[in-house]
C-alpha cells in the first residue's frame, strides 16, 4: 500500500547510458474531424495496442454528478446499434486479444491489445461506440449497482482509500481534483440515464479524442485505417471549452486525524500542493521528480530512509512520490510509518527535522548522480512496454502536454542540478500548503488528541 505512493519507478544502473532514452519512432497527424493520432512504431512482435483517449475525466463533471465519467466508461461496454452488451470484449477475446478501460481526473481511455492484423477491427468497433452507443433504463440501472458495489469494495472497505478521499477533499477545497473519480456515494446513487447520455453526447467526439496506436504498424497503415473508420464521424460543434475553477491560495496547513478500527498500522501522510508539468516548461516538475527520488525512493539509500529508518530508527517505512502529469496543480507526497513505540506526533516531529536538515545540507552529489543513472535506465527499459509507451503519451497529451514534451522529458531529468532540487524543495515543502494526515485505529481519542495534537487543529 505504501509503495503505491512512489509514483516514480526507478531501476538499477545501466552501463553506457549516454544513448537517448527517447528514441522511439513517433508520428502524429490530425484527421479532418479533429481526431489527433499518434503512432509509436515497434516491430519486435506482431502485436499492436490501440488506445482511444478522451479529454474528459472526473474533474470535468458538472457539480452534483460526481462519478458520471467513470459510470459512462462502464456503460460503453453495453452495446451499440450493431453490438450487443458485452459483445465488444467477446470479439476482442475471440481474436486473441485483451481490452479494458480507465478513468482519471483528466481523461478517460479505452484500449485493446491484439494481433497487428486485427487493428482495423479494433478501430471499427471503437469508432462505432464513439457515436452509436445504445443505452436504456434496462441497461443503465443494473450497471449503476455494479459501480456502487465497486465503490464499496475499493473504497468503503479500505480505510486507506477512505482516508485518501478525505485528504484530497481537504487539499482541494474548490478545484474538482478534490472529488473522487468513482464519485461520492450519495451522488452516484442519483445518476440517471439522462446524465449518462448528456455526458456522452457532450464529450465523446473525435475532436475531443486522441488515438494512440503502438506496436507493429506504420503511420501509413494507421492513417488509412483511421480515415476509414474514424474519419466519417462528424466533429462536435458544441464541445465546451475545457475551463476549470481555480483553487484559492492555501494560507495555512490543513490537518486530518482519521481513525478506523481496520487500520492495522498507524502512519502519517503529508501532501503538498505542487506545480504540474506544463507544455514547454517542465523544468520544475523535473526537479520535483528528482527530489522525490532523493527523499524517498529506496529506503536503503534515500534521505528519509537513511535518517528515519536506519539512523534514528523512528520509522519502519518512509517514502516520497510526485506525479506531474496533470492538467492543473498536483501534489507532492510523503509517507512515514512509525516504528513500534513511536507516536505519530514523534514521527511527524522527526520528519520535520529531517526535511529541514535536507534543505540545510543540500543534495549528496554521489547519490544524485547514481539516481540520474537509475532514472535514465528506467526510461530506456520503459520502451520495452508497448502499452506503457502508449499510456505515457496518452496521459500526457490529454493533460495538456505535447509529443515534444514527452520526448524531451528524459533529457530534462538529466539536466536537473543539485541547486534546482533544493530550489524546488524550498518552494514546495511548505507546510502552509500541505495537508497532514494521521491514520490510526481508534484509541482513547480525546486523550490522544489533547496530548499529541495542538489545540488549534481541526480533526476529522
PDB file of N, CA and C in Angstrom, residues 148-234:
ATOM      1  N   UNK A 148     -21.683   1.029  -7.731  1.00  0.00           N
ATOM      2  CA  UNK A 148     -21.787   1.212  -6.286  1.00  0.00           C
ATOM      3  C   UNK A 148     -21.107   0.079  -5.533  1.00  0.00           C
ATOM      4  N   UNK A 149     -21.209  -1.139  -6.051  1.00  0.00           N
ATOM      5  CA  UNK A 149     -20.530  -2.268  -5.427  1.00  0.00           C
ATOM      6  C   UNK A 149     -19.014  -2.125  -5.572  1.00  0.00           C
ATOM      7  N   UNK A 150     -18.583  -1.616  -6.719  1.00  0.00           N
ATOM      8  CA  UNK A 150     -17.151  -1.371  -6.922  1.00  0.00           C
ATOM      9  C   UNK A 150     -16.637  -0.369  -5.893  1.00  0.00           C
ATOM     10  N   UNK A 151     -17.413   0.670  -5.648  1.00  0.00           N
ATOM     11  CA  UNK A 151     -17.006   1.647  -4.642  1.00  0.00           C
ATOM     12  C   UNK A 151     -16.922   1.010  -3.255  1.00  0.00           C
ATOM     13  N   UNK A 152     -17.883   0.170  -2.928  1.00  0.00           N
ATOM     14  CA  UNK A 152     -17.859  -0.499  -1.620  1.00  0.00           C
ATOM     15  C   UNK A 152     -16.592  -1.322  -1.447  1.00  0.00           C
ATOM     16  N   UNK A 153     -16.232  -2.047  -2.493  1.00  0.00           N
ATOM     17  CA  UNK A 153     -15.083  -2.938  -2.400  1.00  0.00           C
ATOM     18  C   UNK A 153     -13.760  -2.187  -2.408  1.00  0.00           C
ATOM     19  N   UNK A 154     -13.659  -1.162  -3.257  1.00  0.00           N
ATOM     20  CA  UNK A 154     -12.376  -0.490  -3.434  1.00  0.00           C
ATOM     21  C   UNK A 154     -12.148   0.663  -2.461  1.00  0.00           C
ATOM     22  N   UNK A 155     -13.239   1.275  -2.019  1.00  0.00           N
ATOM     23  CA  UNK A 155     -13.097   2.469  -1.173  1.00  0.00           C
ATOM     24  C   UNK A 155     -13.667   2.231   0.216  1.00  0.00           C
ATOM     25  N   UNK A 156     -14.949   1.939   0.302  1.00  0.00           N
ATOM     26  CA  UNK A 156     -15.585   1.837   1.612  1.00  0.00           C
ATOM     27  C   UNK A 156     -14.994   0.718   2.465  1.00  0.00           C
ATOM     28  N   UNK A 157     -14.506  -0.336   1.835  1.00  0.00           N
ATOM     29  CA  UNK A 157     -13.916  -1.454   2.569  1.00  0.00           C
ATOM     30  C   UNK A 157     -12.426  -1.254   2.827  1.00  0.00           C
ATOM     31  N   UNK A 158     -11.889  -0.114   2.426  1.00  0.00           N
ATOM     32  CA  UNK A 158     -10.447   0.123   2.519  1.00  0.00           C
ATOM     33  C   UNK A 158     -10.202   1.426   3.266  1.00  0.00           C
ATOM     34  N   UNK A 159      -9.765   1.384   4.509  1.00  0.00           N
ATOM     35  CA  UNK A 159      -9.568   2.629   5.260  1.00  0.00           C
ATOM     36  C   UNK A 159      -8.532   3.552   4.641  1.00  0.00           C
ATOM     37  N   UNK A 160      -7.542   2.996   3.985  1.00  0.00           N
ATOM     38  CA  UNK A 160      -6.541   3.837   3.333  1.00  0.00           C
ATOM     39  C   UNK A 160      -7.159   4.636   2.189  1.00  0.00           C
ATOM     40  N   UNK A 161      -8.074   3.990   1.444  1.00  0.00           N
ATOM     41  CA  UNK A 161      -8.754   4.690   0.360  1.00  0.00           C
ATOM     42  C   UNK A 161      -9.708   5.743   0.911  1.00  0.00           C
ATOM     43  N   UNK A 162     -10.392   5.427   2.000  1.00  0.00           N
ATOM     44  CA  UNK A 162     -11.282   6.410   2.611  1.00  0.00           C
ATOM     45  C   UNK A 162     -10.513   7.618   3.108  1.00  0.00           C
ATOM     46  N   UNK A 163      -9.371   7.369   3.749  1.00  0.00           N
ATOM     47  CA  UNK A 163      -8.531   8.478   4.192  1.00  0.00           C
ATOM     48  C   UNK A 163      -8.068   9.299   2.993  1.00  0.00           C
ATOM     49  N   UNK A 164      -7.678   8.625   1.916  1.00  0.00           N
ATOM     50  CA  UNK A 164      -7.224   9.346   0.736  1.00  0.00           C
ATOM     51  C   UNK A 164      -8.279  10.285   0.192  1.00  0.00           C
ATOM     52  N   UNK A 165      -9.537   9.848   0.197  1.00  0.00           N
ATOM     53  CA  UNK A 165     -10.627  10.720  -0.246  1.00  0.00           C
ATOM     54  C   UNK A 165     -10.741  11.953   0.634  1.00  0.00           C
ATOM     55  N   UNK A 166     -10.691  11.733   1.947  1.00  0.00           N
ATOM     56  CA  UNK A 166     -10.825  12.852   2.878  1.00  0.00           C
ATOM     57  C   UNK A 166      -9.663  13.825   2.738  1.00  0.00           C
ATOM     58  N   UNK A 167      -8.466  13.286   2.589  1.00  0.00           N
ATOM     59  CA  UNK A 167      -7.280  14.142   2.471  1.00  0.00           C
ATOM     60  C   UNK A 167      -7.308  14.945   1.180  1.00  0.00           C
ATOM     61  N   UNK A 168      -7.745  14.320   0.104  1.00  0.00           N
ATOM     62  CA  UNK A 168      -7.788  15.029  -1.168  1.00  0.00           C
ATOM     63  C   UNK A 168      -8.858  16.115  -1.152  1.00  0.00           C
ATOM     64  N   UNK A 169      -9.976  15.833  -0.500  1.00  0.00           N
ATOM     65  CA  UNK A 169     -11.015  16.848  -0.390  1.00  0.00           C
ATOM     66  C   UNK A 169     -10.539  18.035   0.431  1.00  0.00           C
ATOM     67  N   UNK A 170      -9.687  17.771   1.424  1.00  0.00           N
ATOM     68  CA  UNK A 170      -9.117  18.866   2.212  1.00  0.00           C
ATOM     69  C   UNK A 170      -8.059  19.623   1.421  1.00  0.00           C
ATOM     70  N   UNK A 171      -7.347  18.909   0.553  1.00  0.00           N
ATOM     71  CA  UNK A 171      -6.295  19.550  -0.243  1.00  0.00           C
ATOM     72  C   UNK A 171      -6.881  20.512  -1.269  1.00  0.00           C
ATOM     73  N   UNK A 172      -7.938  20.073  -1.933  1.00  0.00           N
ATOM     74  CA  UNK A 172      -8.562  20.877  -2.991  1.00  0.00           C
ATOM     75  C   UNK A 172      -9.956  21.294  -2.524  1.00  0.00           C
ATOM     76  N   UNK A 173     -10.063  22.474  -1.955  1.00  0.00           N
ATOM     77  CA  UNK A 173     -11.344  22.935  -1.430  1.00  0.00           C
ATOM     78  C   UNK A 173     -12.295  23.381  -2.532  1.00  0.00           C
ATOM     79  N   UNK A 174     -11.758  23.863  -3.638  1.00  0.00           N
ATOM     80  CA  UNK A 174     -12.598  24.412  -4.701  1.00  0.00           C
ATOM     81  C   UNK A 174     -12.394  23.694  -6.027  1.00  0.00           C
ATOM     82  N   UNK A 175     -11.189  23.258  -6.284  1.00  0.00           N
ATOM     83  CA  UNK A 175     -10.878  22.595  -7.552  1.00  0.00           C
ATOM     84  C   UNK A 175     -11.478  21.194  -7.584  1.00  0.00           C
ATOM     85  N   UNK A 176     -11.965  20.734  -8.746  1.00  0.00           N
ATOM     86  CA  UNK A 176     -12.609  19.410  -8.823  1.00  0.00           C
ATOM     87  C   UNK A 176     -11.672  18.233  -8.595  1.00  0.00           C
ATOM     88  N   UNK A 177     -10.361  18.443  -8.500  1.00  0.00           N
ATOM     89  CA  UNK A 177      -9.481  17.339  -8.101  1.00  0.00           C
ATOM     90  C   UNK A 177      -9.826  16.860  -6.690  1.00  0.00           C
ATOM     91  N   UNK A 178     -10.613  17.631  -5.956  1.00  0.00           N
ATOM     92  CA  UNK A 178     -10.971  17.243  -4.600  1.00  0.00           C
ATOM     93  C   UNK A 178     -12.071  16.213  -4.504  1.00  0.00           C
ATOM     94  N   UNK A 179     -12.720  15.887  -5.606  1.00  0.00           N
ATOM     95  CA  UNK A 179     -13.774  14.868  -5.543  1.00  0.00           C
ATOM     96  C   UNK A 179     -13.253  13.561  -6.132  1.00  0.00           C
ATOM     97  N   UNK A 180     -13.731  12.432  -5.617  1.00  0.00           N
ATOM     98  CA  UNK A 180     -13.202  11.134  -6.057  1.00  0.00           C
ATOM     99  C   UNK A 180     -13.612  10.787  -7.482  1.00  0.00           C
ATOM    100  N   UNK A 181     -12.739  10.083  -8.168  1.00  0.00           N
ATOM    101  CA  UNK A 181     -13.035   9.650  -9.535  1.00  0.00           C
ATOM    102  C   UNK A 181     -14.273   8.761  -9.561  1.00  0.00           C
ATOM    103  N   UNK A 182     -14.381   7.875  -8.615  1.00  0.00           N
ATOM    104  CA  UNK A 182     -15.526   6.953  -8.591  1.00  0.00           C
ATOM    105  C   UNK A 182     -16.790   7.653  -8.119  1.00  0.00           C
ATOM    106  N   UNK A 183     -16.662   8.835  -7.567  1.00  0.00           N
ATOM    107  CA  UNK A 183     -17.815   9.633  -7.169  1.00  0.00           C
ATOM    108  C   UNK A 183     -18.172   9.493  -5.696  1.00  0.00           C
ATOM    109  N   UNK A 184     -18.801  10.525  -5.148  1.00  0.00           N
ATOM    110  CA  UNK A 184     -19.340  10.440  -3.800  1.00  0.00           C
ATOM    111  C   UNK A 184     -20.577   9.540  -3.843  1.00  0.00           C
ATOM    112  N   UNK A 185     -20.726   8.638  -2.889  1.00  0.00           N
ATOM    113  CA  UNK A 185     -21.802   7.627  -2.996  1.00  0.00           C
ATOM    114  C   UNK A 185     -23.194   8.212  -3.106  1.00  0.00           C
ATOM    115  N   UNK A 186     -23.478   9.295  -2.361  1.00  0.00           N
ATOM    116  CA  UNK A 186     -24.827   9.859  -2.403  1.00  0.00           C
ATOM    117  C   UNK A 186     -25.140  10.461  -3.763  1.00  0.00           C
ATOM    118  N   UNK A 187     -24.114  10.879  -4.514  1.00  0.00           N
ATOM    119  CA  UNK A 187     -24.343  11.421  -5.850  1.00  0.00           C
ATOM    120  C   UNK A 187     -24.394  10.315  -6.902  1.00  0.00           C
ATOM    121  N   UNK A 188     -23.571   9.291  -6.723  1.00  0.00           N
ATOM    122  CA  UNK A 188     -23.581   8.172  -7.675  1.00  0.00           C
ATOM    123  C   UNK A 188     -24.956   7.500  -7.682  1.00  0.00           C
ATOM    124  N   UNK A 189     -25.551   7.359  -6.516  1.00  0.00           N
ATOM    125  CA  UNK A 189     -26.869   6.699  -6.434  1.00  0.00           C
ATOM    126  C   UNK A 189     -27.928   7.433  -7.240  1.00  0.00           C
ATOM    127  N   UNK A 190     -27.742   8.731  -7.453  1.00  0.00           N
ATOM    128  CA  UNK A 190     -28.748   9.535  -8.139  1.00  0.00           C
ATOM    129  C   UNK A 190     -28.467   9.714  -9.634  1.00  0.00           C
ATOM    130  N   UNK A 191     -27.385   9.133 -10.150  1.00  0.00           N
ATOM    131  CA  UNK A 191     -27.083   9.260 -11.578  1.00  0.00           C
ATOM    132  C   UNK A 191     -28.158   8.571 -12.413  1.00  0.00           C
ATOM    133  N   UNK A 192     -28.485   9.195 -13.534  1.00  0.00           N
ATOM    134  CA  UNK A 192     -29.596   8.705 -14.358  1.00  0.00           C
ATOM    135  C   UNK A 192     -29.145   8.415 -15.784  1.00  0.00           C
ATOM    136  N   UNK A 193     -30.052   7.812 -16.532  1.00  0.00           N
ATOM    137  CA  UNK A 193     -29.835   7.590 -17.956  1.00  0.00           C
ATOM    138  C   UNK A 193     -29.585   8.920 -18.664  1.00  0.00           C
ATOM    139  N   UNK A 194     -30.354   9.928 -18.333  1.00  0.00           N
ATOM    140  CA  UNK A 194     -30.174  11.238 -18.967  1.00  0.00           C
ATOM    141  C   UNK A 194     -28.800  11.831 -18.658  1.00  0.00           C
ATOM    142  N   UNK A 195     -28.321  11.647 -17.420  1.00  0.00           N
ATOM    143  CA  UNK A 195     -26.981  12.133 -17.071  1.00  0.00           C
ATOM    144  C   UNK A 195     -25.927  11.470 -17.959  1.00  0.00           C
ATOM    145  N   UNK A 196     -26.052  10.164 -18.133  1.00  0.00           N
ATOM    146  CA  UNK A 196     -25.075   9.425 -18.937  1.00  0.00           C
ATOM    147  C   UNK A 196     -25.124   9.864 -20.396  1.00  0.00           C
ATOM    148  N   UNK A 197     -26.320   9.986 -20.950  1.00  0.00           N
ATOM    149  CA  UNK A 197     -26.449  10.381 -22.351  1.00  0.00           C
ATOM    150  C   UNK A 197     -25.949  11.802 -22.581  1.00  0.00           C
ATOM    151  N   UNK A 198     -26.233  12.697 -21.646  1.00  0.00           N
ATOM    152  CA  UNK A 198     -25.776  14.073 -21.796  1.00  0.00           C
ATOM    153  C   UNK A 198     -24.255  14.140 -21.779  1.00  0.00           C
ATOM    154  N   UNK A 199     -23.631  13.404 -20.873  1.00  0.00           N
ATOM    155  CA  UNK A 199     -22.174  13.391 -20.792  1.00  0.00           C
ATOM    156  C   UNK A 199     -21.572  12.791 -22.065  1.00  0.00           C
ATOM    157  N   UNK A 200     -22.140  11.705 -22.518  1.00  0.00           N
ATOM    158  CA  UNK A 200     -21.676  11.036 -23.740  1.00  0.00           C
ATOM    159  C   UNK A 200     -21.792  11.959 -24.941  1.00  0.00           C
ATOM    160  N   UNK A 201     -22.935  12.572 -25.109  1.00  0.00           N
ATOM    161  CA  UNK A 201     -23.157  13.426 -26.278  1.00  0.00           C
ATOM    162  C   UNK A 201     -22.338  14.713 -26.223  1.00  0.00           C
ATOM    163  N   UNK A 202     -21.956  15.135 -25.035  1.00  0.00           N
ATOM    164  CA  UNK A 202     -21.169  16.357 -24.896  1.00  0.00           C
ATOM    165  C   UNK A 202     -19.697  16.124 -25.193  1.00  0.00           C
ATOM    166  N   UNK A 203     -19.151  15.024 -24.702  1.00  0.00           N
ATOM    167  CA  UNK A 203     -17.697  14.877 -24.705  1.00  0.00           C
ATOM    168  C   UNK A 203     -17.150  13.792 -25.637  1.00  0.00           C
ATOM    169  N   UNK A 204     -17.979  12.826 -26.030  1.00  0.00           N
ATOM    170  CA  UNK A 204     -17.460  11.734 -26.854  1.00  0.00           C
ATOM    171  C   UNK A 204     -17.599  12.111 -28.324  1.00  0.00           C
ATOM    172  N   UNK A 205     -16.513  12.693 -28.832  1.00  0.00           N
ATOM    173  CA  UNK A 205     -16.475  13.181 -30.210  1.00  0.00           C
ATOM    174  C   UNK A 205     -15.034  13.121 -30.695  1.00  0.00           C
ATOM    175  N   UNK A 206     -14.820  13.000 -31.997  1.00  0.00           N
ATOM    176  CA  UNK A 206     -13.443  12.875 -32.495  1.00  0.00           C
ATOM    177  C   UNK A 206     -12.569  14.078 -32.176  1.00  0.00           C
ATOM    178  N   UNK A 207     -13.135  15.275 -32.153  1.00  0.00           N
ATOM    179  CA  UNK A 207     -12.336  16.463 -31.856  1.00  0.00           C
ATOM    180  C   UNK A 207     -12.083  16.653 -30.369  1.00  0.00           C
ATOM    181  N   UNK A 208     -12.498  15.657 -29.563  1.00  0.00           N
ATOM    182  CA  UNK A 208     -12.141  15.652 -28.141  1.00  0.00           C
ATOM    183  C   UNK A 208     -11.382  14.383 -27.787  1.00  0.00           C
ATOM    184  N   UNK A 209     -10.800  13.737 -28.799  1.00  0.00           N
ATOM    185  CA  UNK A 209     -10.165  12.434 -28.588  1.00  0.00           C
ATOM    186  C   UNK A 209      -8.763  12.395 -29.190  1.00  0.00           C
ATOM    187  N   UNK A 210      -7.978  11.469 -28.656  1.00  0.00           N
ATOM    188  CA  UNK A 210      -6.632  11.197 -29.172  1.00  0.00           C
ATOM    189  C   UNK A 210      -6.510   9.693 -29.360  1.00  0.00           C
ATOM    190  N   UNK A 211      -6.138   9.290 -30.544  1.00  0.00           N
ATOM    191  CA  UNK A 211      -5.913   7.878 -30.848  1.00  0.00           C
ATOM    192  C   UNK A 211      -4.422   7.592 -30.762  1.00  0.00           C
ATOM    193  N   UNK A 212      -4.054   6.626 -29.925  1.00  0.00           N
ATOM    194  CA  UNK A 212      -2.661   6.181 -29.806  1.00  0.00           C
ATOM    195  C   UNK A 212      -2.596   4.749 -30.309  1.00  0.00           C
ATOM    196  N   UNK A 213      -1.754   4.495 -31.296  1.00  0.00           N
ATOM    197  CA  UNK A 213      -1.525   3.136 -31.787  1.00  0.00           C
ATOM    198  C   UNK A 213      -0.039   2.848 -31.646  1.00  0.00           C
ATOM    199  N   UNK A 214       0.278   1.804 -30.897  1.00  0.00           N
ATOM    200  CA  UNK A 214       1.674   1.442 -30.650  1.00  0.00           C
ATOM    201  C   UNK A 214       1.885  -0.025 -30.999  1.00  0.00           C
ATOM    202  N   UNK A 215       2.989  -0.299 -31.680  1.00  0.00           N
ATOM    203  CA  UNK A 215       3.311  -1.678 -31.996  1.00  0.00           C
ATOM    204  C   UNK A 215       3.709  -1.882 -33.448  1.00  0.00           C
ATOM    205  N   UNK A 216       3.384  -3.055 -33.962  1.00  0.00           N
ATOM    206  CA  UNK A 216       3.844  -3.483 -35.283  1.00  0.00           C
ATOM    207  C   UNK A 216       2.933  -2.918 -36.373  1.00  0.00           C
ATOM    208  N   UNK A 217       3.148  -1.658 -36.674  1.00  0.00           N
ATOM    209  CA  UNK A 217       2.357  -0.984 -37.701  1.00  0.00           C
ATOM    210  C   UNK A 217       3.176   0.154 -38.279  1.00  0.00           C
ATOM    211  N   UNK A 218       2.577   0.899 -39.181  1.00  0.00           N
ATOM    212  CA  UNK A 218       3.253   2.049 -39.783  1.00  0.00           C
ATOM    213  C   UNK A 218       2.303   3.248 -39.757  1.00  0.00           C
ATOM    214  N   UNK A 219       2.827   4.454 -39.843  1.00  0.00           N
ATOM    215  CA  UNK A 219       1.953   5.627 -39.902  1.00  0.00           C
ATOM    216  C   UNK A 219       1.000   5.573 -41.090  1.00  0.00           C
ATOM    217  N   UNK A 220       1.478   5.048 -42.210  1.00  0.00           N
ATOM    218  CA  UNK A 220       0.638   4.978 -43.402  1.00  0.00           C
ATOM    219  C   UNK A 220      -0.549   4.043 -43.182  1.00  0.00           C
ATOM    220  N   UNK A 221      -0.295   2.898 -42.565  1.00  0.00           N
ATOM    221  CA  UNK A 221      -1.381   1.953 -42.300  1.00  0.00           C
ATOM    222  C   UNK A 221      -2.380   2.554 -41.315  1.00  0.00           C
ATOM    223  N   UNK A 222      -1.873   3.172 -40.255  1.00  0.00           N
ATOM    224  CA  UNK A 222      -2.758   3.741 -39.245  1.00  0.00           C
ATOM    225  C   UNK A 222      -3.588   4.872 -39.837  1.00  0.00           C
ATOM    226  N   UNK A 223      -2.980   5.711 -40.654  1.00  0.00           N
ATOM    227  CA  UNK A 223      -3.725   6.820 -41.257  1.00  0.00           C
ATOM    228  C   UNK A 223      -4.857   6.283 -42.147  1.00  0.00           C
ATOM    229  N   UNK A 224      -4.549   5.277 -42.949  1.00  0.00           N
ATOM    230  CA  UNK A 224      -5.565   4.733 -43.849  1.00  0.00           C
ATOM    231  C   UNK A 224      -6.733   4.131 -43.059  1.00  0.00           C
ATOM    232  N   UNK A 225      -6.410   3.360 -42.016  1.00  0.00           N
ATOM    233  CA  UNK A 225      -7.466   2.745 -41.216  1.00  0.00           C
ATOM    234  C   UNK A 225      -8.254   3.783 -40.425  1.00  0.00           C
ATOM    235  N   UNK A 226      -7.545   4.786 -39.899  1.00  0.00           N
ATOM    236  CA  UNK A 226      -8.233   5.834 -39.135  1.00  0.00           C
ATOM    237  C   UNK A 226      -9.160   6.658 -40.030  1.00  0.00           C
ATOM    238  N   UNK A 227      -8.697   6.956 -41.223  1.00  0.00           N
ATOM    239  CA  UNK A 227      -9.549   7.686 -42.166  1.00  0.00           C
ATOM    240  C   UNK A 227     -10.796   6.873 -42.505  1.00  0.00           C
ATOM    241  N   UNK A 228     -10.620   5.565 -42.637  1.00  0.00           N
ATOM    242  CA  UNK A 228     -11.748   4.702 -42.993  1.00  0.00           C
ATOM    243  C   UNK A 228     -12.774   4.609 -41.876  1.00  0.00           C
ATOM    244  N   UNK A 229     -12.316   4.400 -40.637  1.00  0.00           N
ATOM    245  CA  UNK A 229     -13.233   4.106 -39.545  1.00  0.00           C
ATOM    246  C   UNK A 229     -13.619   5.334 -38.716  1.00  0.00           C
ATOM    247  N   UNK A 230     -12.648   6.168 -38.381  1.00  0.00           N
ATOM    248  CA  UNK A 230     -12.949   7.356 -37.576  1.00  0.00           C
ATOM    249  C   UNK A 230     -13.277   8.569 -38.444  1.00  0.00           C
ATOM    250  N   UNK A 231     -12.718   8.623 -39.637  1.00  0.00           N
ATOM    251  CA  UNK A 231     -12.864   9.797 -40.481  1.00  0.00           C
ATOM    252  C   UNK A 231     -14.297  10.225 -40.753  1.00  0.00           C
ATOM    253  N   UNK A 232     -15.235   9.289 -40.973  1.00  0.00           N
ATOM    254  CA  UNK A 232     -16.611   9.704 -41.279  1.00  0.00           C
ATOM    255  C   UNK A 232     -17.379  10.297 -40.094  1.00  0.00           C
ATOM    256  N   UNK A 233     -16.860  10.180 -38.868  1.00  0.00           N
ATOM    257  CA  UNK A 233     -17.596  10.681 -37.704  1.00  0.00           C
ATOM    258  C   UNK A 233     -17.484  12.205 -37.660  1.00  0.00           C
ATOM    259  N   UNK A 234     -18.579  12.913 -37.620  1.00  0.00           N
ATOM    260  CA  UNK A 234     -18.512  14.378 -37.622  1.00  0.00           C
ATOM    261  C   UNK A 234     -18.005  14.908 -36.285  1.00  0.00           C
TER     262      UNK A 234
END
